[in-house]
Coordinates of C-alpha atoms in Angstrom, one line a residue:
M1 CA 0.0 -0.1 0.0
G2 CA 2.8 2.6 1.0
I3 CA 4.6 1.9 -2.2
L4 CA 1.4 2.9 -4.3
V5 CA 1.0 5.9 -2.4
V6 CA 4.9 7.0 -3.1
L7 CA 4.1 6.0 -6.8
A8 CA 1.0 8.0 -7.2
V9 CA 2.6 11.2 -5.3
L10 CA 5.8 10.9 -7.7
G11 CA 3.5 10.5 -10.8
Y12 CA 1.9 13.8 -10.0
V13 CA 5.1 15.5 -9.1
W14 CA 6.7 14.3 -12.2
G15 CA 3.7 15.6 -14.5
L16 CA 1.9 12.5 -14.8
G17 CA -1.3 13.7 -13.2
P18 CA -3.3 16.7 -12.8
L19 CA -0.4 18.9 -11.7
N20 CA 0.9 18.4 -15.3
R21 CA -2.1 19.6 -16.7
L22 CA -1.9 22.7 -14.4
N23 CA 1.5 23.1 -15.2
T24 CA 0.7 23.3 -19.0
E25 CA -2.0 25.8 -18.5
R26 CA 0.3 28.1 -16.3
G27 CA 1.3 31.4 -17.9
I28 CA 4.8 31.8 -19.2
T29 CA 6.6 35.0 -18.1
P30 CA 9.4 36.3 -20.3
P31 CA 12.3 37.8 -18.5
A32 CA 13.1 41.5 -19.4
K33 CA 16.7 40.7 -20.3
L34 CA 18.2 37.5 -21.7
A35 CA 22.0 37.0 -22.4
G36 CA 22.5 40.7 -21.4
L37 CA 20.0 41.7 -24.2
D38 CA 16.8 43.8 -23.6
R39 CA 13.6 42.1 -24.5
I40 CA 11.9 43.8 -27.7
T41 CA 8.5 45.4 -26.6
D42 CA 8.0 47.9 -29.3
K43 CA 4.7 46.9 -31.2
E44 CA 6.1 48.0 -34.5
I45 CA 9.2 45.5 -34.4
R46 CA 7.0 43.0 -32.8
D47 CA 4.8 43.1 -35.9
Q48 CA 7.7 43.0 -38.4
L49 CA 9.0 40.0 -36.6
Q50 CA 5.5 38.4 -36.4
L51 CA 6.1 37.4 -32.7
D52 CA 2.6 37.7 -31.6
Q53 CA 1.2 36.1 -34.6
T54 CA 3.4 33.1 -34.3
R55 CA 2.5 32.9 -30.6
E56 CA -1.2 32.7 -31.3
A57 CA -0.5 30.0 -34.0
L58 CA 1.7 27.9 -31.7
S59 CA -1.1 28.0 -29.0
R60 CA -3.5 26.8 -31.6
I61 CA -1.6 23.9 -32.8
N62 CA -0.4 23.1 -29.1
N63 CA -4.0 22.4 -28.0
G64 CA -4.4 25.7 -26.4
K65 CA -1.4 25.4 -24.0
Q66 CA 0.6 28.5 -23.2
A67 CA 3.3 29.7 -25.6
T68 CA 5.3 32.7 -25.9
V69 CA 7.6 34.2 -28.7
E70 CA 10.1 36.7 -27.8
A71 CA 12.8 38.6 -29.3
Y72 CA 15.9 39.9 -27.5
G73 CA 18.5 42.4 -28.8
T74 CA 18.3 45.3 -31.2
L75 CA 17.6 45.2 -35.0
D76 CA 20.4 47.3 -35.6
G77 CA 22.8 45.1 -33.3
D78 CA 24.9 42.2 -34.2
R79 CA 23.2 40.0 -31.5
M80 CA 19.4 39.1 -31.7
Y81 CA 17.7 36.0 -30.5
V82 CA 14.2 34.6 -30.8
I83 CA 12.9 32.5 -28.0
I84 CA 9.8 30.2 -28.4
A85 CA 8.6 28.8 -25.2
L86 CA 5.6 26.3 -25.1
R87 CA 4.1 24.7 -21.8
G88 CA 4.2 20.9 -22.2
K89 CA 6.5 18.1 -23.6
V90 CA 7.6 18.5 -27.2
D91 CA 9.3 15.5 -29.0
I92 CA 12.5 17.5 -29.7
D93 CA 14.3 14.8 -31.6
K94 CA 11.4 14.3 -33.9
T95 CA 11.1 18.1 -34.3
V96 CA 14.8 18.5 -35.3
D97 CA 14.1 15.6 -37.8
D98 CA 11.2 17.2 -39.3
S99 CA 13.1 20.5 -39.7
G100 CA 15.3 18.8 -42.5
A101 CA 18.7 19.3 -40.5
T102 CA 21.1 16.7 -41.4
P103 CA 22.7 14.5 -38.8
D104 CA 26.1 16.3 -39.0
K105 CA 24.4 19.7 -38.1
V106 CA 22.7 18.3 -35.0
K107 CA 24.9 18.6 -31.7
K108 CA 24.0 17.8 -28.1
V109 CA 25.4 20.7 -25.9
A110 CA 24.7 20.5 -22.2
N111 CA 21.1 19.8 -21.6
S112 CA 20.2 21.0 -25.2
T113 CA 19.8 19.5 -28.5
C114 CA 21.1 22.3 -30.9
V115 CA 21.3 22.6 -34.9
E116 CA 23.8 24.4 -36.8
S117 CA 22.8 27.0 -39.3
S118 CA 22.4 25.7 -42.6
G119 CA 20.5 26.9 -45.7
N120 CA 17.5 28.9 -44.3
L121 CA 17.6 27.2 -41.0
P122 CA 19.0 29.6 -38.3
T123 CA 21.3 28.2 -35.4
Q124 CA 19.0 27.0 -32.7
C125 CA 18.9 25.1 -29.5
Y126 CA 16.1 23.0 -27.9
R127 CA 15.8 22.5 -24.1
G128 CA 12.8 20.6 -22.6
S129 CA 11.1 19.2 -19.8
N130 CA 7.7 17.3 -19.2
T131 CA 6.1 20.7 -18.6
L132 CA 8.2 23.5 -20.7
T133 CA 10.0 23.4 -24.0
V134 CA 12.3 26.3 -25.1
I135 CA 13.7 26.9 -28.5
A136 CA 16.4 29.7 -28.9
Q137 CA 17.4 30.7 -32.3
S138 CA 19.8 33.2 -33.5
A139 CA 18.6 36.0 -35.8
N140 CA 22.1 36.6 -36.9
E141 CA 24.5 34.9 -39.5
G142 CA 27.5 32.9 -38.2
V143 CA 26.5 32.5 -34.7
T144 CA 27.5 28.9 -33.3
V145 CA 25.5 26.4 -31.3
D146 CA 28.0 27.2 -28.5
Q147 CA 26.8 30.9 -28.2
V148 CA 23.0 30.0 -28.5
E149 CA 22.9 27.1 -25.9
P150 CA 23.5 29.1 -22.9
V151 CA 20.6 31.5 -24.1
A152 CA 18.5 28.5 -24.3
E153 CA 19.4 27.3 -20.9
E154 CA 19.0 30.9 -19.5
A155 CA 15.5 31.3 -20.8
F156 CA 14.5 27.8 -19.8
K157 CA 15.5 28.4 -16.1
A158 CA 13.9 32.0 -16.3
M159 CA 10.5 30.8 -17.7
K160 CA 10.1 27.3 -15.6

């Protein structure tokens, strides 16, 4: 009897029960700064980058679960990152496979799965758990996965 109670509690804590549903419905609060860069809040720039339209589309295809799409940096700067965060678990390996990235471009860096830039794909890193998936991508050319992975990790921790 005691073992079953422990398993039930662990199931809830690890996101197998109602707590997982609550976690996926929780809002996602983007930090004001990421990687030392300011979050872009200017409506015109956000519209240009289609951040809010992308967020609405993601929420629809993610069964109404919370999603956010943010950009950090400046348009005239040499560093800008787009962060996509979704409540819930995403099959990162399948998503990377579906992106068309060739195996030689896929790298595991710390807790993230990253894809080096190729063709029209930006350098991006995926970091996930049962209740949150974060995708960080560089909006600039020539940015390595080693530069993007810390941004994915920082965003993941800030939005948990």
